[in-house]
């Protein structure tokens, strides 16, 4: 069936029949005129006619093959496979010697840049990727899918005679030790040594003496023997003959002499002369060569066991030579080892057994016979095995040379010990090896058909088993083999026999017929043949085989004549003359049997008419007329049936046809009926002629004969079917008859189909009417397939004959016009058969299902022959019978019926039932499939879905339908499945007349979505892939039309697309651990095959389990083989590898997981599977993307009614695409579409309603911006810029977008790992964070944008935001930069927070700071701002930093209040906010504007309520009171009161006022305390050293609780920072507070400088030289808010560390912090530092003035009541004691001594001197006044103390008068 010829209109192919061995002598038979024997005519015609094959019967499909898939690159955040591949391929191209073969191409990773496939540029414009279908069904095999249909017809091979093995044998040479002087003759045949029978006829050869010529011509020929199957008992039997030995001459024993001598010259000459004059031969020797190795033969000489592929080497090593003798053994073992497929093997046979006397073949293995000496000689044969049908191409490399494994090629003739056949002796054979020159790739084809090397000279030995085989004869052969066996005479003779065949016995002198085949295989038949001579024997034995060609018709006169001769074997002057002894006669017609042994008497003389009984008396017999001559006949004929009944039938048929018998044909009827009783072998052998003759009778035999012939035919067919061995539904012999042999009598008479359908139809009608038709009717139904196929072939042949000549070339044959009556008859028959199917289905009979398939194929076939619309009537008849949702069995039949019909080659091109309609079959199919999807039976739903997918694949890969217009047409055929369900008519199987079928659908998928949702996952995938395929090939107008129909359907359409994304999603590698069969759906219906893949078509699972079962051969795609693990495991039921064992174990376990199954696959298969899955999900995503693109275009042009403002369908699909794991190819195609959608539908997508969508888009873009792969990351940057552009375009600013991006960034930070461990255990910024930073920077980088836009394939003006009414681009890079910076700030804050993770618990300061930074970074999003502030608040509470915690609560309340004031919906106004700002300066106004913009779904002002503000204010109040900062509490309560007032919450108001009262009491208490109240201590900390990181060379002021002393904070900070030092750094604390020069410090030491500082009041005079006493400055109730601090440092200018008062200078340092305490954090950065210096004198004056002021302060302080003098007395006593007591007056005196005496006094300026003296005088005056006051206050008990004070004052005055004389007069 090589050429598919329907294109030029010829449907049938003629295959000329190979005649067996091209026998020329059969020519007269074939050409003879046999008109008087019609049956013979028919028989010869049977074997002679060409086979006629219908090319279209089994469908014809030319696929384009599935595309090769590139591996898709799925990038994760941390992979960059694309770059790796690019670098790898660059490396490859650099290394010249790297060929393509080095890289296994299935990985598909070589050409990442080339896109998905190489598709034509035209399709590239239309679609983004390849169609998803090829990836879904990557192993689509039409043949295979068809074979799964129930009742599928399978074609049979040509009915050739050659089955099984063929062996060719060629004799190369015969050599004797004694020399080859005379000619030797021999025969070779196949022989079964167990059954002792010949299997084939003899092949004759002859070896001439070598001197005579160079080449032995007879040795050129080869014999070809056929074998059914290899068997150990089959061997070659070789028999040798030589010229008969001269009496008294050189005997044959010279050839078996022991001593190795050559013949003497004289002997040689005698032999030569004698052999020239002696024409007759005698038997010489025989040998047997076993062809097939026996498996139980023990291995010798170290060879491995026979089943093993390993064997000792061929080179003739010692192991071979050590074996003394072997039986000559050939092992072309049945396992067909690789090497023997066409390579010949040379065998040397040395065990030739010499015989002493003549023998028959029955005797030569008789153990009683005497054992003969072996001949010293060697016969060399060349033996070759040809395999008839299977060509093992896997072992033939492309160049045609044979691949031979060196370790495998030796097995065929390994050495083995075997008992000799004669039971006592072994013998020796030597195997030379393989003739490598002769290895032929095509030596595998059957010889005699078209084997190119089989020269015409090859002798095809007839296989005798052909006569006993249970199969029809397919060739004409007609001959008789005659075997004379023994002649038993009373005296010894040298006897031989001449055999000839005669036509009659009239004239003895008449020449015999030329009917004997010559031994030398010459072309002409000879008149006679001679046997060998039996020398000197009473009992002469023969083993000759004489082959006689029989005449076509044997008459009673035909007979064989045997003539017996005696010959004298002595040399006289001339050649010996034979003498006739007698004759024997055998009439042939009486002895024709398959195999018969006959004994005959011998006549002395022949008389005329010796055959007739009348002449019996005249005959004279030898040996008293005993039957002394025994012979055997073997008939080999396909013309003469051995069976009587068949012969009778043939005879009666002839009589009936030639009208020689009475015309009613009763004998013929009898003969026909008796055919039932013919035994099966005979029946089968003559099956074809018998069927032909019966069909003749059915065609034109008259009604009675017609019916009888029909019934006989049914009977015969049923018998043949029942006896078929393989159990197939269609018996192979019958199939071969219909497909090849039946040719409707070659047009010699009227076609069969009208008669056949009439007879059958009338039988069916009588059954339908209820008549009894007997059991034959069931048989008719069982064999219906045969009759239907016959009818169809008969019609097709008629159609072909009618139009064959008149047809212009290139046109299709027009349909056959059936006669009205015939078609009606066929309709009725069809109807009856349908009824049978219907009835029997309900009873559940399997016959019904088979009949159903046969009817379907009948319609299938008719579609190609008659007018399709006539066939549609049959189809519609079927559909009416099986209308609607019927019983499960019936429904299954209906699906099978449709499946078969729709598989028709021209299914797509079928017309509608009305001329106006589209394809009728497709509309019926679509309805029924949709009905089935709604069916309860799960298996049927799966079947329906499969049918659809297979059809889609068939169209997609069909080479005829590759043009886009074809694809469009097909898509429109199937489109009703999805859309356009306009007419709903339940119940009817077909549309009404005149109604367009393409609009007639049964409310399909979009109208009946529940049907879809009820399917399980597998079926959903099947349906979805079909939908995508249809939509892919549809044109835009059809799609738009569908979208226009109704909004609801459009929505459902997009729901389907979402389902596509869901069901075909590519799982990330990590997810593969979770894969398994536990899918949500009930698809564990126990699939026959294990589930390797959840996403690919179910057929793939079958494909993969098949592939795992077979050995994975090195496919062209990959360069390496997967070898079997061990040859011992090759039995079919044992797995051959651990991997397959695992796969089997997995599939046998019920819940075998998909993952484990995949693991069990061979790596190549697993890789293929992954590539397919990747490509499938890629193709699906791209396909969905394309549809979205089309939809957005259509929706923008307003042609689609969308009542929903949010464009849900687009947004949900975009989200589906974004949120799934997508390959690089997809992202490259995605962003142009993304840009387009946002350009066209920006207003809708950017609207508030779509906030949620936008936020998700922003999230995914930021997620992609983290990717390591640059292609994806840059596209994400462009995506962000597109959002920015839209933001400018629709809102002219990016505020809202900034809020949204900030929110999503915050969400992303919780997903992405921003920090990673360094090797030393510390944390650092991760790659993700770095890439995100890079992306955010690139977003605002104007210089890169143009390149980015070009790289991503966007239009150049993609980022222009030009509103409709203007021409100005409102894109502002500065604003984008601001946006980018604010996002970077958030990123940095988050990063810093993450990096602190390890030391969060240790370094609470840093932790609080990181929370603070986060809060500030997210200030634009109130929710996030508040969230981080509350985190910060919690952190402070843990540290018991109550004031800071309270500030956080205030800040939160401030955010909420501002938002409320901004919205004008609260009780507060701007003044309230201002008062809050006094407490917490961080409450700024910048937040307000954005708080309103921040209304993003799930975030923003909706949560900001008055109640929440009050809640946080109350928290602040509680925390401030814990910190004892009561004046803040008062302010806060005053903010809460208006709320309660407005709500008239009097209870709450009462509580507030109560707490206010207690707050004011606490403030009073603080102020009246004699010990000044301190709320905190402050320390300046300086950091120096690079291990401090960002803190290096910075100074901070820390606010610590009031009980923390200098030592405490030193210890605390040492603890925090020592943990950060590594081995090379140490921590050092600078002990003093001098200024530090960082350059002078040691590099590997880290320094901390810690100094206590004092807060500076708002109105304080920092230039005052007085010493500061803090208690003096505590004013009235004043907010304790500090942002300036000072500390004083004493120093000397002479370099001494310590000096007298006259040298002691003082430096006062004032620090300005960034913000004021109490702040949100515990430490603030010092932003400004100023210092003043005071000279020693100023110091002294300052010291004295400070004391004066302290005393005066004490004296002038007003007291609340007079009685309250106790606290005053105590403080007064304390100050006075420090001023005037003698023991402490060192202070004032030391000043005088230092400055007013001696040399220092001369250095002072007069002004300074006067100031000093004035200060001293004032101090003394105030002391004096204080003493007086003291006197007034004291009681009795303090009199002594007062006396001491007075004495001290007086002595001090006296001392001072030395320096200041004026003092006495002053006081």
JSON list of C-alpha atoms in Angstrom, two decimals, residues 1772-1859:
[
{"chain": "A", "resi": 1772, "resn": "UNK", "atom": "CA", "xyz": [18.54, 77.31, 104.72]},
{"chain": "A", "resi": 1773, "resn": "UNK", "atom": "CA", "xyz": [20.68, 75.47, 107.24]},
{"chain": "A", "resi": 1774, "resn": "UNK", "atom": "CA", "xyz": [22.11, 73.29, 104.50]},
{"chain": "A", "resi": 1775, "resn": "UNK", "atom": "CA", "xyz": [23.14, 76.24, 102.31]},
{"chain": "A", "resi": 1776, "resn": "UNK", "atom": "CA", "xyz": [24.52, 78.33, 105.17]},
{"chain": "A", "resi": 1777, "resn": "UNK", "atom": "CA", "xyz": [26.57, 75.49, 106.49]},
{"chain": "A", "resi": 1778, "resn": "UNK", "atom": "CA", "xyz": [28.19, 75.13, 103.05]},
{"chain": "A", "resi": 1779, "resn": "UNK", "atom": "CA", "xyz": [28.88, 78.88, 102.90]},
{"chain": "A", "resi": 1780, "resn": "UNK", "atom": "CA", "xyz": [30.14, 80.21, 106.23]},
{"chain": "A", "resi": 1781, "resn": "UNK", "atom": "CA", "xyz": [31.13, 77.27, 108.41]},
{"chain": "A", "resi": 1782, "resn": "UNK", "atom": "CA", "xyz": [34.80, 77.67, 109.17]},
{"chain": "A", "resi": 1783, "resn": "UNK", "atom": "CA", "xyz": [35.72, 74.19, 108.02]},
{"chain": "A", "resi": 1784, "resn": "UNK", "atom": "CA", "xyz": [34.18, 74.75, 104.59]},
{"chain": "A", "resi": 1785, "resn": "UNK", "atom": "CA", "xyz": [35.16, 78.30, 103.90]},
{"chain": "A", "resi": 1786, "resn": "UNK", "atom": "CA", "xyz": [37.94, 77.05, 101.75]},
{"chain": "A", "resi": 1787, "resn": "UNK", "atom": "CA", "xyz": [35.71, 77.97, 98.76]},
{"chain": "A", "resi": 1788, "resn": "UNK", "atom": "CA", "xyz": [35.66, 81.73, 99.21]},
{"chain": "A", "resi": 1789, "resn": "UNK", "atom": "CA", "xyz": [39.05, 81.94, 100.90]},
{"chain": "A", "resi": 1790, "resn": "UNK", "atom": "CA", "xyz": [40.74, 79.88, 98.25]},
{"chain": "A", "resi": 1791, "resn": "UNK", "atom": "CA", "xyz": [39.44, 82.30, 95.63]},
{"chain": "A", "resi": 1792, "resn": "UNK", "atom": "CA", "xyz": [40.96, 85.21, 97.52]},
{"chain": "A", "resi": 1793, "resn": "UNK", "atom": "CA", "xyz": [44.22, 83.42, 98.00]},
{"chain": "A", "resi": 1794, "resn": "UNK", "atom": "CA", "xyz": [44.38, 82.54, 94.35]},
{"chain": "A", "resi": 1795, "resn": "UNK", "atom": "CA", "xyz": [43.50, 85.82, 92.78]},
{"chain": "A", "resi": 1796, "resn": "UNK", "atom": "CA", "xyz": [43.95, 88.64, 95.32]},
{"chain": "A", "resi": 1797, "resn": "UNK", "atom": "CA", "xyz": [47.39, 87.83, 96.68]},
{"chain": "A", "resi": 1798, "resn": "UNK", "atom": "CA", "xyz": [50.74, 88.14, 95.07]},
{"chain": "A", "resi": 1799, "resn": "UNK", "atom": "CA", "xyz": [51.51, 87.65, 91.44]},
{"chain": "A", "resi": 1800, "resn": "UNK", "atom": "CA", "xyz": [48.09, 86.57, 90.08]},
{"chain": "A", "resi": 1801, "resn": "UNK", "atom": "CA", "xyz": [46.53, 89.82, 91.26]},
{"chain": "A", "resi": 1802, "resn": "UNK", "atom": "CA", "xyz": [48.84, 91.76, 89.00]},
{"chain": "A", "resi": 1803, "resn": "UNK", "atom": "CA", "xyz": [47.69, 89.72, 86.01]},
{"chain": "A", "resi": 1804, "resn": "UNK", "atom": "CA", "xyz": [44.00, 90.45, 86.46]},
{"chain": "A", "resi": 1805, "resn": "UNK", "atom": "CA", "xyz": [42.44, 93.26, 84.53]},
{"chain": "A", "resi": 1806, "resn": "UNK", "atom": "CA", "xyz": [40.97, 95.93, 86.77]},
{"chain": "A", "resi": 1807, "resn": "UNK", "atom": "CA", "xyz": [37.49, 95.14, 85.49]},
{"chain": "A", "resi": 1808, "resn": "UNK", "atom": "CA", "xyz": [37.80, 91.49, 86.45]},
{"chain": "A", "resi": 1809, "resn": "UNK", "atom": "CA", "xyz": [39.26, 92.52, 89.84]},
{"chain": "A", "resi": 1810, "resn": "UNK", "atom": "CA", "xyz": [36.34, 94.78, 90.58]},
{"chain": "A", "resi": 1811, "resn": "UNK", "atom": "CA", "xyz": [33.83, 92.09, 89.51]},
{"chain": "A", "resi": 1812, "resn": "UNK", "atom": "CA", "xyz": [35.47, 89.54, 91.78]},
{"chain": "A", "resi": 1813, "resn": "UNK", "atom": "CA", "xyz": [35.50, 91.91, 94.77]},
{"chain": "A", "resi": 1814, "resn": "UNK", "atom": "CA", "xyz": [31.90, 92.95, 94.15]},
{"chain": "A", "resi": 1815, "resn": "UNK", "atom": "CA", "xyz": [30.82, 89.33, 94.00]},
{"chain": "A", "resi": 1816, "resn": "UNK", "atom": "CA", "xyz": [32.61, 88.52, 97.25]},
{"chain": "A", "resi": 1817, "resn": "UNK", "atom": "CA", "xyz": [31.06, 91.50, 99.00]},
{"chain": "A", "resi": 1818, "resn": "UNK", "atom": "CA", "xyz": [27.58, 90.61, 97.81]},
{"chain": "A", "resi": 1819, "resn": "UNK", "atom": "CA", "xyz": [28.04, 87.01, 98.92]},
{"chain": "A", "resi": 1820, "resn": "UNK", "atom": "CA", "xyz": [29.05, 88.10, 102.43]},
{"chain": "A", "resi": 1821, "resn": "UNK", "atom": "CA", "xyz": [26.11, 90.55, 102.65]},
{"chain": "A", "resi": 1822, "resn": "UNK", "atom": "CA", "xyz": [23.61, 87.81, 101.70]},
{"chain": "A", "resi": 1823, "resn": "UNK", "atom": "CA", "xyz": [25.20, 85.42, 104.25]},
{"chain": "A", "resi": 1824, "resn": "UNK", "atom": "CA", "xyz": [24.78, 88.01, 106.97]},
{"chain": "A", "resi": 1825, "resn": "UNK", "atom": "CA", "xyz": [21.13, 88.52, 106.11]},
{"chain": "A", "resi": 1826, "resn": "UNK", "atom": "CA", "xyz": [20.57, 84.75, 106.02]},
{"chain": "A", "resi": 1827, "resn": "UNK", "atom": "CA", "xyz": [22.03, 84.36, 109.52]},
{"chain": "A", "resi": 1828, "resn": "UNK", "atom": "CA", "xyz": [19.54, 86.89, 110.81]},
{"chain": "A", "resi": 1829, "resn": "UNK", "atom": "CA", "xyz": [16.64, 85.05, 109.18]},
{"chain": "A", "resi": 1830, "resn": "UNK", "atom": "CA", "xyz": [17.97, 81.81, 110.65]},
{"chain": "A", "resi": 1831, "resn": "UNK", "atom": "CA", "xyz": [17.91, 83.34, 114.11]},
{"chain": "A", "resi": 1832, "resn": "UNK", "atom": "CA", "xyz": [14.23, 84.22, 113.70]},
{"chain": "A", "resi": 1833, "resn": "UNK", "atom": "CA", "xyz": [13.31, 80.66, 112.67]},
{"chain": "A", "resi": 1834, "resn": "UNK", "atom": "CA", "xyz": [15.20, 78.52, 115.18]},
{"chain": "A", "resi": 1835, "resn": "UNK", "atom": "CA", "xyz": [14.03, 77.14, 118.43]},
{"chain": "A", "resi": 1836, "resn": "UNK", "atom": "CA", "xyz": [15.92, 76.16, 121.58]},
{"chain": "A", "resi": 1837, "resn": "UNK", "atom": "CA", "xyz": [17.48, 73.06, 120.11]},
{"chain": "A", "resi": 1838, "resn": "UNK", "atom": "CA", "xyz": [19.28, 74.96, 117.27]},
{"chain": "A", "resi": 1839, "resn": "UNK", "atom": "CA", "xyz": [20.92, 77.65, 119.48]},
{"chain": "A", "resi": 1840, "resn": "UNK", "atom": "CA", "xyz": [24.33, 75.96, 119.46]},
{"chain": "A", "resi": 1841, "resn": "UNK", "atom": "CA", "xyz": [24.27, 75.55, 115.65]},
{"chain": "A", "resi": 1842, "resn": "UNK", "atom": "CA", "xyz": [23.45, 79.26, 115.31]},
{"chain": "A", "resi": 1843, "resn": "UNK", "atom": "CA", "xyz": [26.36, 80.21, 117.55]},
{"chain": "A", "resi": 1844, "resn": "UNK", "atom": "CA", "xyz": [28.68, 78.17, 115.34]},
{"chain": "A", "resi": 1845, "resn": "UNK", "atom": "CA", "xyz": [27.34, 79.97, 112.23]},
{"chain": "A", "resi": 1846, "resn": "UNK", "atom": "CA", "xyz": [27.91, 83.39, 113.77]},
{"chain": "A", "resi": 1847, "resn": "UNK", "atom": "CA", "xyz": [31.46, 82.47, 114.85]},
{"chain": "A", "resi": 1848, "resn": "UNK", "atom": "CA", "xyz": [32.22, 81.08, 111.42]},
{"chain": "A", "resi": 1849, "resn": "UNK", "atom": "CA", "xyz": [30.94, 84.23, 109.72]},
{"chain": "A", "resi": 1850, "resn": "UNK", "atom": "CA", "xyz": [33.00, 86.49, 111.93]},
{"chain": "A", "resi": 1851, "resn": "UNK", "atom": "CA", "xyz": [36.22, 84.55, 111.42]},
{"chain": "A", "resi": 1852, "resn": "UNK", "atom": "CA", "xyz": [35.59, 84.49, 107.63]},
{"chain": "A", "resi": 1853, "resn": "UNK", "atom": "CA", "xyz": [35.10, 88.24, 107.63]},
{"chain": "A", "resi": 1854, "resn": "UNK", "atom": "CA", "xyz": [38.38, 88.68, 109.51]},
{"chain": "A", "resi": 1855, "resn": "UNK", "atom": "CA", "xyz": [40.19, 86.44, 107.03]},
{"chain": "A", "resi": 1856, "resn": "UNK", "atom": "CA", "xyz": [38.79, 88.29, 104.03]},
{"chain": "A", "resi": 1857, "resn": "UNK", "atom": "CA", "xyz": [39.71, 91.68, 105.40]},
{"chain": "A", "resi": 1858, "resn": "UNK", "atom": "CA", "xyz": [43.36, 90.87, 104.75]},
{"chain": "A", "resi": 1859, "resn": "UNK", "atom": "CA", "xyz": [42.58, 90.86, 101.02]}
]
